[in-house]
Coordinates of C-alpha atoms in Angstrom, one line a residue:
X12 CA -6.7 17.8 10.0
X13 CA -5.9 16.3 7.1
X14 CA -2.4 18.2 7.0
X15 CA -1.6 17.6 10.8
X16 CA -2.3 13.7 10.3
X17 CA 0.3 13.9 6.9
X18 CA 2.8 15.9 8.8
X19 CA 2.8 13.2 11.9
X20 CA 3.4 10.3 9.3
X21 CA 5.8 12.2 7.6
X22 CA 7.9 13.0 10.5
X23 CA 7.4 9.2 11.9
X24 CA 8.5 8.2 8.3
X25 CA 11.3 10.7 7.7
X26 CA 12.4 9.3 11.7
X27 CA 12.9 5.7 10.6
X28 CA 14.0 5.6 7.4
X29 CA 15.2 9.2 6.0
X30 CA 17.6 9.5 8.5
X31 CA 21.5 8.8 7.7
X32 CA 22.2 8.3 11.2
X33 CA 19.3 6.0 12.1
X34 CA 20.2 2.2 11.4
X35 CA 17.5 0.5 9.4
X36 CA 18.2 -3.4 10.3
X37 CA 16.1 -6.0 11.9
X38 CA 17.0 -5.6 15.7
X39 CA 15.8 -1.5 14.9
X40 CA 12.5 -2.9 13.0
X41 CA 11.6 -5.1 15.7
X42 CA 12.3 -2.4 18.7
X43 CA 10.1 0.0 16.4
X44 CA 7.6 -2.4 15.6
X45 CA 7.2 -2.8 19.4
X46 CA 6.9 0.8 20.2
X47 CA 4.3 1.5 17.4
X48 CA 2.6 -1.7 16.9
X49 CA -0.5 -0.4 18.6
X50 CA -0.5 2.6 16.4
X51 CA 1.1 1.4 13.3
X52 CA -2.0 -0.4 12.0
X53 CA -4.0 2.6 12.3
X54 CA -1.5 4.9 10.9
X55 CA -0.5 2.7 8.2
X56 CA -4.4 2.9 6.8
X57 CA -4.4 6.6 7.4
X58 CA -1.5 7.2 5.4
X59 CA -2.8 5.1 2.3
X60 CA -5.7 7.5 2.7
X61 CA -3.8 10.6 2.8
X62 CA -0.8 9.0 -0.4
X63 CA -4.0 8.8 -2.4
X64 CA -5.4 12.2 -1.9
X65 CA -1.7 13.4 -2.5
X66 CA -1.2 11.1 -5.8
X67 CA -4.7 12.3 -7.1
X68 CA -3.7 16.1 -6.1
X69 CA -0.2 15.6 -8.2
X70 CA -2.1 14.5 -10.7
X71 CA -4.2 17.6 -11.2
X72 CA -1.6 19.8 -10.6
X73 CA 0.5 17.7 -13.3
X74 CA -2.5 18.4 -15.1
X75 CA -2.7 22.3 -14.3
X76 CA 0.8 22.4 -15.1
X77 CA 0.5 21.1 -18.5
X78 CA -2.7 23.4 -19.5
X79 CA -0.5 26.4 -18.2
X80 CA 2.4 25.5 -20.3
X81 CA 0.2 24.9 -23.5
X82 CA -1.6 28.6 -22.6
X83 CA 2.1 30.3 -22.3
X84 CA 3.0 29.0 -25.5
X85 CA -0.4 30.0 -27.0
X86 CA -0.5 33.7 -25.2
X87 CA 2.8 34.0 -23.9
X88 CA 3.9 34.3 -20.1
X89 CA 1.6 34.9 -17.4
X90 CA 2.8 38.2 -15.1
X91 CA 5.5 36.9 -12.3
X92 CA 4.4 37.4 -8.8
X93 CA 3.3 35.5 -5.5
X94 CA 0.2 34.0 -7.2
X95 CA 2.3 33.2 -10.5
X96 CA 2.9 30.2 -12.5
X97 CA 6.7 29.6 -11.8
X98 CA 5.9 29.6 -8.1
X99 CA 3.1 27.4 -8.0
X100 CA 4.8 25.3 -10.6
X101 CA 7.9 24.8 -8.1
X102 CA 5.8 24.5 -4.9
X103 CA 3.7 21.7 -6.7
X104 CA 7.3 20.2 -7.9
X105 CA 8.2 20.1 -4.3
X106 CA 5.3 18.8 -2.7
X107 CA 5.5 15.8 -5.4
X108 CA 8.9 15.3 -4.5
X109 CA 8.3 14.9 -1.0
X110 CA 5.1 12.6 -1.4
X111 CA 7.4 10.3 -3.3
X112 CA 9.7 10.2 -0.9
X113 CA 7.1 9.6 1.6
X114 CA 5.9 6.4 -0.8
X115 CA 9.2 4.8 -0.8
X116 CA 9.8 5.1 2.9
X117 CA 6.3 3.4 3.3
X118 CA 7.4 0.7 0.4
X119 CA 10.8 0.0 2.5
X120 CA 8.6 -0.3 6.2
X121 CA 6.5 -2.6 4.5
X122 CA 9.2 -4.9 3.3
X123 CA 10.8 -4.5 6.8
X124 CA 7.2 -5.2 8.4
X125 CA 7.2 -8.5 6.5
X126 CA 10.5 -9.6 7.4
X127 CA 9.6 -8.3 11.2
X128 CA 6.6 -11.0 10.3
X129 CA 8.8 -13.7 9.1
X130 CA 11.4 -13.3 11.9
X131 CA 7.8 -14.0 14.5
X132 CA 7.3 -17.0 12.4
X133 CA 10.8 -18.3 12.5
X134 CA 10.6 -17.7 16.2
X135 CA 7.1 -19.5 16.9
X136 CA 8.6 -22.2 14.8
X137 CA 11.8 -22.6 16.7
X138 CA 9.5 -22.5 19.8
X139 CA 7.6 -25.5 18.6
X140 CA 10.6 -27.4 18.2
X141 CA 12.6 -26.7 21.3
X142 CA 8.9 -28.0 23.0
X143 CA 9.2 -31.0 20.7
X144 CA 12.7 -31.8 21.7
X145 CA 12.0 -31.2 25.4
X146 CA 9.1 -33.7 25.1
X147 CA 11.7 -36.2 23.4
X148 CA 14.2 -35.6 26.0
X149 CA 11.8 -36.6 28.7
X150 CA 10.8 -40.0 26.9
X151 CA 14.3 -40.4 26.5
X152 CA 14.8 -40.0 30.5
X153 CA 11.9 -42.4 31.2
X154 CA 12.6 -45.1 28.9
X155 CA 16.5 -44.9 30.4
X156 CA 14.9 -45.4 33.7
X157 CA 12.4 -48.3 32.8
X158 CA 15.5 -49.8 31.4
X159 CA 17.5 -49.2 34.6
X160 CA 14.8 -51.0 36.2
X161 CA 14.6 -53.9 34.2
X162 CA 18.0 -54.3 34.6
X163 CA 18.0 -54.1 38.6
X164 CA 15.2 -56.8 38.4
X165 CA 17.7 -59.2 35.6
X166 CA 20.4 -58.6 38.1
X167 CA 18.4 -59.5 41.5
X168 CA 16.6 -62.8 39.1
X169 CA 19.9 -64.0 38.3
X170 CA 21.7 -63.4 41.8
X171 CA 18.9 -65.5 43.1
X172 CA 19.1 -68.1 40.3
X173 CA 22.7 -68.5 41.3
X174 CA 22.4 -68.8 45.3
X175 CA 19.7 -71.9 44.3
X176 CA 21.7 -75.1 44.8
X177 CA 21.7 -77.1 41.5
X178 CA 19.7 -80.1 41.7
X179 CA 22.7 -82.1 40.5
X180 CA 25.8 -81.6 42.7
X181 CA 27.7 -83.0 39.3
X182 CA 26.3 -80.9 36.9
X183 CA 28.0 -78.2 35.8
X184 CA 26.2 -74.7 36.4
X185 CA 23.8 -73.7 33.4
X186 CA 24.7 -70.7 31.5
X187 CA 21.9 -67.6 30.9
X188 CA 19.5 -69.3 28.0
X189 CA 20.9 -68.9 24.3
X190 CA 19.0 -69.2 21.1
X191 CA 20.5 -72.7 20.1
X192 CA 18.6 -73.9 23.1
X193 CA 15.0 -74.5 20.9
X194 CA 17.2 -75.9 17.7
X195 CA 19.2 -78.3 19.8
X196 CA 15.7 -79.7 21.2
X197 CA 14.3 -79.7 17.8
X198 CA 17.4 -81.6 16.3
X199 CA 17.8 -84.0 19.2
X200 CA 13.9 -85.1 18.7
X201 CA 14.9 -85.8 14.9
X202 CA 17.9 -88.1 15.6
X203 CA 15.0 -90.1 17.8
X204 CA 16.8 -89.6 21.1
X205 CA 16.4 -92.3 23.0
X206 CA 18.5 -91.4 26.5
X207 CA 16.1 -89.3 27.8
X208 CA 13.4 -90.8 29.9
X209 CA 10.4 -89.2 31.5
X210 CA 11.7 -90.0 34.7
X211 CA 14.1 -87.3 34.8
X212 CA 11.3 -84.9 34.7
X213 CA 9.5 -86.8 37.9
X214 CA 6.1 -86.4 36.3
X215 CA 3.6 -88.7 37.3
X216 CA 1.8 -91.2 35.5
X217 CA 4.6 -90.7 32.9
X218 CA 7.1 -93.5 33.6
X219 CA 8.0 -96.2 30.9
X220 CA 10.7 -97.1 28.4
X221 CA 10.3 -93.8 26.5
X222 CA 12.1 -93.1 23.0
X223 CA 11.4 -90.0 20.7
X224 CA 9.3 -90.2 17.6
X225 CA 10.9 -87.0 16.3
X226 CA 9.8 -83.3 16.2
X227 CA 6.4 -82.5 14.7
X228 CA 6.5 -78.6 14.9
X229 CA 5.5 -75.3 17.3
X230 CA 5.8 -72.0 16.6
X231 CA 6.7 -70.6 20.3
X232 CA 7.7 -73.5 21.4
X233 CA 9.4 -76.7 20.4
X234 CA 6.7 -79.8 20.7
X235 CA 7.9 -83.6 20.0
X236 CA 6.3 -87.2 19.9
X237 CA 7.1 -89.9 22.5
X238 CA 6.5 -93.3 22.1
X239 CA 6.4 -95.8 25.6
X240 CA 7.3 -99.0 24.3
X241 CA 7.2 -102.6 26.0
X242 CA 9.8 -105.2 25.7
X243 CA 9.0 -106.2 21.7
X244 CA 8.9 -102.5 20.8
X245 CA 5.2 -102.4 20.7
X246 CA 3.9 -98.5 21.6
X247 CA 1.6 -98.5 24.5
X248 CA 1.5 -94.7 25.1
X249 CA 2.1 -91.9 23.1
X250 CA 2.4 -88.0 24.6
X251 CA 3.5 -85.0 23.3
X252 CA 6.3 -82.9 24.9
X253 CA 6.1 -79.5 24.5
X254 CA 8.9 -77.1 25.5
X255 CA 8.5 -73.3 26.1
X256 CA 11.6 -71.1 26.8
X257 CA 11.6 -68.3 28.3
X258 CA 13.9 -65.0 29.6
X259 CA 14.9 -64.1 32.8
X260 CA 12.7 -60.8 32.5
X261 CA 10.2 -62.9 32.1
X262 CA 10.2 -65.0 35.7
X263 CA 8.7 -61.6 36.6
X264 CA 5.9 -61.1 34.1
X265 CA 2.4 -61.7 35.4
X266 CA 0.8 -62.3 31.9
X267 CA 3.2 -66.1 31.8
X268 CA 2.4 -66.7 35.2
X269 CA -0.4 -68.1 37.4
X270 CA 0.2 -66.8 41.0
X271 CA 3.1 -64.3 42.3
X272 CA 5.5 -64.6 39.3
X273 CA 8.1 -63.5 42.4
X274 CA 7.7 -66.2 44.3
X275 CA 8.8 -69.5 42.7
X276 CA 6.9 -72.0 45.0
X277 CA 3.4 -70.2 44.3
X278 CA 3.5 -69.5 40.4
X279 CA 2.8 -72.1 37.7
X280 CA 2.5 -71.7 33.9
X281 CA -0.5 -69.3 32.7
X282 CA -0.7 -72.0 29.9
X283 CA -0.6 -75.0 32.1
X284 CA -3.4 -73.2 34.5
X285 CA -5.5 -72.6 32.0
X286 CA -5.7 -75.8 29.9
X287 CA -6.0 -77.7 33.3
X288 CA -8.6 -75.3 34.3
X289 CA -10.8 -76.1 30.9
X290 CA -10.1 -79.8 30.9
X291 CA -11.3 -80.5 34.3
X292 CA -15.0 -78.7 33.8
X293 CA -17.7 -80.5 33.0
X294 CA -18.4 -81.6 29.5
X295 CA -14.6 -81.0 28.4
X296 CA -14.2 -84.3 26.0
X297 CA -13.0 -81.6 22.7
X298 CA -10.3 -80.0 24.5
X299 CA -6.5 -81.9 24.5
X300 CA -5.7 -83.0 27.5
X301 CA -2.8 -81.8 29.5
X302 CA -0.8 -84.8 31.7
X303 CA 1.6 -82.8 33.6
X304 CA 4.2 -79.8 33.4
X305 CA 7.0 -79.0 35.1
X306 CA 9.4 -75.8 35.4
X307 CA 12.9 -76.1 34.9
X308 CA 14.7 -72.8 36.4
X309 CA 18.1 -73.8 35.4
X310 CA 17.5 -74.0 31.7
X311 CA 14.6 -71.3 31.9
X312 CA 12.0 -73.3 30.2
X313 CA 8.8 -74.8 31.1
X314 CA 7.5 -78.3 29.8
X315 CA 4.3 -79.4 29.0
X316 CA 3.1 -82.7 28.3
X317 CA -0.4 -83.6 26.3
X318 CA -2.0 -86.0 24.9
X319 CA -1.7 -87.4 21.0
X320 CA -3.9 -86.1 18.6
X321 CA -3.1 -89.1 15.9
X322 CA -4.7 -87.3 13.0
X323 CA -3.3 -83.9 12.7
X324 CA -5.1 -80.5 13.1
X325 CA -7.5 -79.3 10.9
X326 CA -5.6 -76.8 9.0
X327 CA -3.6 -80.0 7.5
X328 CA -7.6 -81.3 6.7
X329 CA -8.4 -78.5 5.1
X330 CA -5.2 -78.2 2.8
X331 CA -5.5 -81.9 2.0
X332 CA -9.0 -81.4 0.8
X333 CA -8.5 -78.2 -1.0
X334 CA -5.8 -79.9 -2.9
X335 CA -7.6 -82.8 -4.5
X336 CA -10.2 -80.4 -5.4
X337 CA -12.9 -81.6 -2.7
X338 CA -14.4 -79.5 0.3
X339 CA -14.9 -80.4 3.8
X340 CA -18.3 -81.7 4.0
X341 CA -21.0 -79.7 5.8
X342 CA -21.9 -82.4 8.6
X343 CA -18.5 -82.7 9.2
X344 CA -18.6 -78.5 9.9
X345 CA -21.7 -78.4 12.0
X346 CA -19.7 -81.4 14.2
X347 CA -16.7 -79.2 14.8
X348 CA -18.8 -75.9 14.7
X349 CA -20.7 -77.9 17.7
X350 CA -18.0 -78.9 20.0
X351 CA -15.9 -75.7 19.1
X352 CA -19.1 -74.0 20.7
X353 CA -19.0 -76.4 23.9
X354 CA -15.6 -75.3 24.3
X355 CA -16.3 -71.9 24.3
X356 CA -19.4 -72.7 26.7
X357 CA -16.8 -74.2 28.8
X358 CA -14.0 -71.3 28.6
X359 CA -16.8 -68.9 29.4
X360 CA -18.7 -70.5 32.2
X361 CA -17.1 -73.3 33.3
X362 CA -19.5 -75.6 31.9
X363 CA -21.6 -76.3 29.3
X364 CA -25.0 -75.6 31.0
X365 CA -24.7 -71.5 30.8
X366 CA -24.1 -71.6 34.4
X367 CA -21.4 -68.8 35.4
X368 CA -18.5 -69.5 37.3
X369 CA -19.4 -68.0 40.9
X370 CA -16.1 -66.4 40.9
X371 CA -16.8 -64.4 37.6
X372 CA -14.1 -65.6 35.7
X373 CA -13.6 -66.6 32.3
X374 CA -10.8 -67.8 30.1
X375 CA -10.0 -66.2 26.5
X376 CA -7.5 -68.4 24.0
X377 CA -6.4 -65.6 22.0
X378 CA -4.9 -68.1 18.7
X379 CA -7.9 -69.6 17.8
X380 CA -6.8 -71.1 14.5
X381 CA -7.2 -74.6 12.5
X382 CA -3.8 -75.3 13.3
X383 CA -5.1 -75.3 17.1
X384 CA -7.9 -77.3 16.7
X385 CA -6.6 -81.0 16.4
X386 CA -8.0 -84.5 15.5
X387 CA -7.9 -87.5 17.7
X388 CA -10.0 -91.1 17.4
X389 CA -13.8 -91.0 16.9
X390 CA -15.7 -90.9 19.6
X391 CA -18.1 -94.0 19.3
X392 CA -20.9 -92.6 21.2
X393 CA -21.5 -89.8 18.8
X394 CA -20.2 -89.4 15.2
X395 CA -18.3 -92.3 15.3
X396 CA -17.3 -91.9 11.8
X397 CA -15.4 -88.8 11.8
X398 CA -12.4 -88.2 14.0
X399 CA -13.2 -85.9 17.3
X400 CA -11.9 -82.3 16.9
X401 CA -10.2 -81.0 20.3
X402 CA -8.9 -77.7 21.2
X403 CA -5.6 -77.3 22.1
X404 CA -2.3 -74.9 22.4
X405 CA -3.4 -72.9 25.5
X406 CA 0.1 -70.7 25.0
X407 CA -1.8 -67.5 24.6
X408 CA -4.6 -68.0 27.0
X409 CA -5.1 -66.4 29.9
X410 CA -7.9 -65.8 32.8
X411 CA -9.9 -62.5 32.9
X412 CA -13.3 -60.9 34.0
X413 CA -15.6 -58.4 32.9
X414 CA -14.5 -55.9 35.4
X415 CA -10.8 -56.9 35.2
X416 CA -8.7 -53.5 35.2
X417 CA -5.9 -54.5 33.2
X418 CA -7.9 -55.8 30.1
X419 CA -7.6 -54.8 27.4
X420 CA -4.2 -53.0 28.3
X421 CA -2.1 -55.7 28.9
X422 CA -3.8 -58.4 26.8
X423 CA -4.3 -56.7 23.6
X424 CA -0.2 -56.0 22.2
X425 CA 1.3 -58.5 20.1
X426 CA -0.5 -62.1 21.0
X427 CA -2.3 -63.8 18.3
X428 CA -1.7 -65.0 14.5
X429 CA -2.0 -62.3 11.9
X430 CA -5.3 -63.4 9.8
X431 CA -7.4 -64.8 12.8
X432 CA -7.0 -61.6 14.9
X433 CA -10.3 -59.7 15.8
X434 CA -10.6 -55.9 17.2
X435 CA -10.2 -56.8 20.5
X436 CA -6.4 -57.7 19.5
X437 CA -5.7 -54.9 18.1
X438 CA -4.4 -51.9 19.9
X439 CA -5.1 -48.5 18.1
X440 CA -3.9 -45.2 19.6
X441 CA -5.0 -41.9 19.0
X442 CA -1.8 -39.9 18.3
X443 CA -3.6 -36.8 19.2
X444 CA -5.4 -37.2 22.2
X445 CA -3.3 -40.8 23.1
X446 CA -6.6 -42.6 24.2
X447 CA -7.3 -46.2 23.1
X448 CA -9.8 -46.3 20.1
X449 CA -12.3 -49.1 20.2
X450 CA -11.1 -50.6 23.7
X451 CA -13.0 -53.7 23.6
X452 CA -12.1 -56.1 26.3
X453 CA -11.0 -59.4 25.7
X454 CA -13.8 -61.8 26.7
X455 CA -16.1 -64.4 25.7
X456 CA -17.2 -62.5 22.6
X457 CA -13.7 -62.7 21.6
X458 CA -13.4 -66.9 21.6
X459 CA -16.9 -66.6 19.2
X460 CA -14.9 -64.5 16.8
X461 CA -12.2 -67.0 16.7
X462 CA -14.6 -69.8 16.6
X463 CA -16.1 -67.9 13.7
X464 CA -12.9 -67.6 12.1
X465 CA -11.7 -71.4 12.1
X466 CA -15.3 -72.1 10.5
X467 CA -14.6 -69.4 7.4
X468 CA -11.5 -71.2 7.0
X469 CA -13.4 -74.5 6.3
X470 CA -15.9 -73.2 4.1
X471 CA -13.5 -71.2 2.0
X472 CA -10.9 -74.2 1.4
X473 CA -8.2 -72.5 3.4
X474 CA -7.2 -70.6 6.5
X475 CA -6.7 -66.4 5.4
X476 CA -3.5 -65.2 4.6
X477 CA -1.7 -62.8 7.1
X478 CA -2.1 -60.2 4.5
X479 CA -5.8 -60.5 4.4
X480 CA -6.1 -59.4 8.1
X481 CA -8.4 -56.8 8.7
X482 CA -7.2 -53.4 9.9
X483 CA -9.9 -52.5 11.6
X484 CA -9.7 -48.3 10.5
X485 CA -12.1 -46.3 8.8
X486 CA -12.1 -46.8 5.4
X487 CA -10.8 -49.9 5.1
X488 CA -11.3 -53.7 5.6
X489 CA -13.3 -54.7 8.6
X490 CA -14.3 -58.5 8.5
X491 CA -13.9 -61.3 6.5
X492 CA -17.2 -61.6 3.8
X493 CA -18.3 -64.9 2.1
X494 CA -17.5 -65.7 -1.0
X495 CA -20.0 -67.1 -3.9
X496 CA -18.2 -70.3 -3.8
X497 CA -19.0 -70.5 -0.7
X498 CA -22.7 -69.4 -1.0
X499 CA -22.7 -72.4 -3.7
X500 CA -21.2 -75.0 -1.7
X501 CA -22.9 -74.8 2.1
X502 CA -26.1 -74.2 3.5
X503 CA -27.6 -70.7 4.2
X504 CA -27.9 -71.4 8.0
X505 CA -24.4 -72.2 8.6
X506 CA -22.8 -69.3 6.5
X507 CA -25.2 -66.8 8.6
X508 CA -23.9 -68.1 12.1
X509 CA -20.6 -67.4 11.0
X510 CA -21.1 -63.9 9.7
X511 CA -22.6 -63.4 12.8
X512 CA -19.4 -64.3 14.6
X513 CA -17.3 -62.2 12.6
X514 CA -19.1 -59.5 13.3
X515 CA -17.0 -56.1 14.1
X516 CA -18.8 -55.2 17.1
X517 CA -18.8 -57.6 20.1
X518 CA -21.8 -56.4 20.9
X519 CA -23.0 -57.9 17.6
X520 CA -22.2 -61.0 17.9
X521 CA -24.1 -64.4 19.4
X522 CA -23.1 -65.5 22.8
X523 CA -22.4 -68.9 22.8
X524 CA -25.2 -69.8 24.5
X525 CA -27.2 -68.6 21.1
X526 CA -24.9 -70.2 18.8
X527 CA -25.5 -73.8 20.4
X528 CA -28.9 -73.2 20.4
X529 CA -29.2 -72.4 16.7
X530 CA -26.6 -75.2 15.9
X531 CA -28.9 -77.4 18.0
X532 CA -32.0 -76.5 15.7
X533 CA -30.0 -77.6 12.8
X534 CA -29.3 -80.6 13.7
X535 CA -32.2 -81.7 15.7
X536 CA -34.9 -80.2 13.9
X537 CA -33.5 -79.2 10.7
X538 CA -35.0 -79.8 7.2
X539 CA -33.9 -80.2 3.8
X540 CA -35.4 -81.1 0.3
X541 CA -36.1 -84.6 1.0
X542 CA -35.1 -84.9 4.6
X543 CA -32.1 -87.2 4.5
X544 CA -29.4 -84.6 5.4
X545 CA -31.6 -83.5 8.6
X546 CA -31.8 -87.4 9.6
X547 CA -28.4 -88.1 8.8
X548 CA -26.9 -85.6 11.1
X549 CA -29.4 -86.1 14.0
X550 CA -28.4 -90.0 13.9
X551 CA -24.8 -89.4 13.8
X552 CA -25.1 -87.0 16.5
X553 CA -26.4 -89.6 19.0
X554 CA -24.2 -92.0 17.7
X555 CA -25.8 -94.3 14.7
X556 CA -23.6 -92.9 11.7
X557 CA -24.2 -95.0 8.3
X558 CA -21.7 -94.7 5.2
X559 CA -22.5 -92.1 3.2
X560 CA -20.2 -90.8 0.3
X561 CA -21.1 -87.2 0.2
X562 CA -20.4 -86.7 3.8
X563 CA -16.8 -88.9 4.1
X564 CA -13.7 -87.2 4.7
X565 CA -11.5 -87.5 1.9
X566 CA -8.6 -85.1 3.5
X567 CA -7.9 -87.0 6.3
X568 CA -4.5 -88.9 6.6
X569 CA -4.1 -92.2 8.0
X570 CA -3.0 -92.6 11.8
X571 CA 0.0 -92.6 13.0
X572 CA 1.7 -94.9 15.4
X573 CA -1.0 -97.0 16.4
X574 CA -1.4 -98.5 20.0
X575 CA 0.6 -102.2 19.5
X576 CA 2.3 -101.1 16.7
X577 CA 6.0 -102.2 16.6
X578 CA 8.3 -99.9 16.4
X579 CA 11.3 -100.4 14.0
X580 CA 14.9 -100.4 16.0
X581 CA 17.5 -97.6 15.3
X582 CA 19.2 -99.9 13.1
X583 CA 16.1 -100.1 10.9
X584 CA 15.5 -97.0 10.6
X585 CA 18.7 -95.6 9.4
X586 CA 18.6 -98.1 6.9
X587 CA 15.2 -97.3 5.4
X588 CA 16.4 -93.8 5.8
X589 CA 14.6 -92.8 8.5
X590 CA 11.1 -94.3 7.9
X591 CA 9.9 -98.4 7.3
X592 CA 7.6 -100.6 7.9
X593 CA 6.6 -101.0 11.4
X594 CA 4.9 -104.4 12.7
X595 CA 1.7 -104.5 14.3
X596 CA 0.7 -107.6 16.1
X597 CA -0.7 -110.3 14.5
X598 CA -4.6 -109.2 14.6
X599 CA -3.1 -105.8 12.5
X600 CA -1.9 -105.2 8.8
X601 CA 1.6 -103.6 8.9
X602 CA 1.6 -99.3 8.5
X603 CA 4.2 -97.4 7.3
X604 CA 5.6 -95.3 9.6
X605 CA 7.3 -91.5 8.8
X606 CA 9.6 -90.6 11.4
X607 CA 9.8 -87.0 12.4
X608 CA 6.0 -86.0 11.2
X609 CA 2.6 -85.8 13.2

């Protein structure tokens, strides 16, 4: 049986490799491999066993021959015959030569088999690359189709705009929006242009003798302060005009408009709608009042008018206090915390009584930071010695609900400020499954995180750097911690509330109702070593705030552009380099005016 198997293997190798007329290239190996693939593994194992046996036998023969040769040298040659030593020797030599040829053939077969395996790996790699190329081609085709649809929409929009009658027949048609528009508005505001009264906008309640006091800033928009002057040049009203420019494609963007974005008569800027909705709710005294809005499709912008907060924003307050080596008093922080919680309850429920709106809607701000908390004149009925904090800039706000199918799909991409982005506003897609990771909805708990980030900035003497933004990835940064410096300067109750607001999981954050209960517990029932702090805050909340050096604001700047102040003429401003002394009425002292700053 062993001899028959050996003969089959020998014939197979002889046919495949020893025949000079048989080509031994890669294609031949592939065809042979396809024919004998099922048998090659078993035969290969059998051939290995036979070869081992043959080699062992060859070694025994070599030893036998060596012993015979030694015996012949000692005793002379043996008689010749069929079983003689010479015949046995030649047969053994011939068989060993065949075995060596067979072994060399098997080595060649192993080499060709390895080449075949490498070829198959290369084929698989090529197939994978082809699949990847087809996928990329498919994605490119989808992108081309999407671009063509957007281009067609843009052409239709521009065609409709060109068909609209011009508001002024003598006015030249306005070209598509340019990058210089915002720069032009800023330079116009810096020059103090007086040729742009509010009459041209037709905004109710804003008619008067208006002049620009200068550009006051803006991230996504250009904001300038405008003053209404009487015949003597004294200030009667102060209004902030905010110009927001948009592209023609944004006219059909549902994330920018309330109502049907394709019907001009039924849409309004989402910023104007959200701010007007919040400020119209019960108890919204801590919200910057929006006075009017006008959409200008000729210039592709909308213009929003809001009230002026003369003490700037809390970012400036934090910076000034830290620069002077002071901390913001804890009593003031509790007041700001309470005001922001009231704003959060209004955005969530439409009131401060924790009664949800009938339609279940709520407002999410998406850009809560110290720069958007402004400081207005003090409220004499509560905390009369502190500037009143007011929440503003609803440029990224939107209206949603718990069952909104578009939340968070279109609301967690790109909006917000680095350093102030909760996990809900960071979109993560698993590259393997193409599924979103931690797809939290943007709801009231998002506003809770934003309020916590603002208070974190207060207790640490500055807002977080964009590079400090948590990445919310495994092994990375998940939240902001409380420093030892803050723990020494502020109470445990305040820091615990801030830490809870900054929890990674929205379900672990307190609600605004729970926060208000905690804050009221501190302001009304809080106790300290001598009871003076709790008594001070309780009385201040009720409108009786006595002078206390430890609780005075040191970083608050002086009021700008007071009502009744006399504004210098343009000639006086030029002589004084854009600033100078402003004369108030006879009952007040003169105060410096810094033109172009807010």
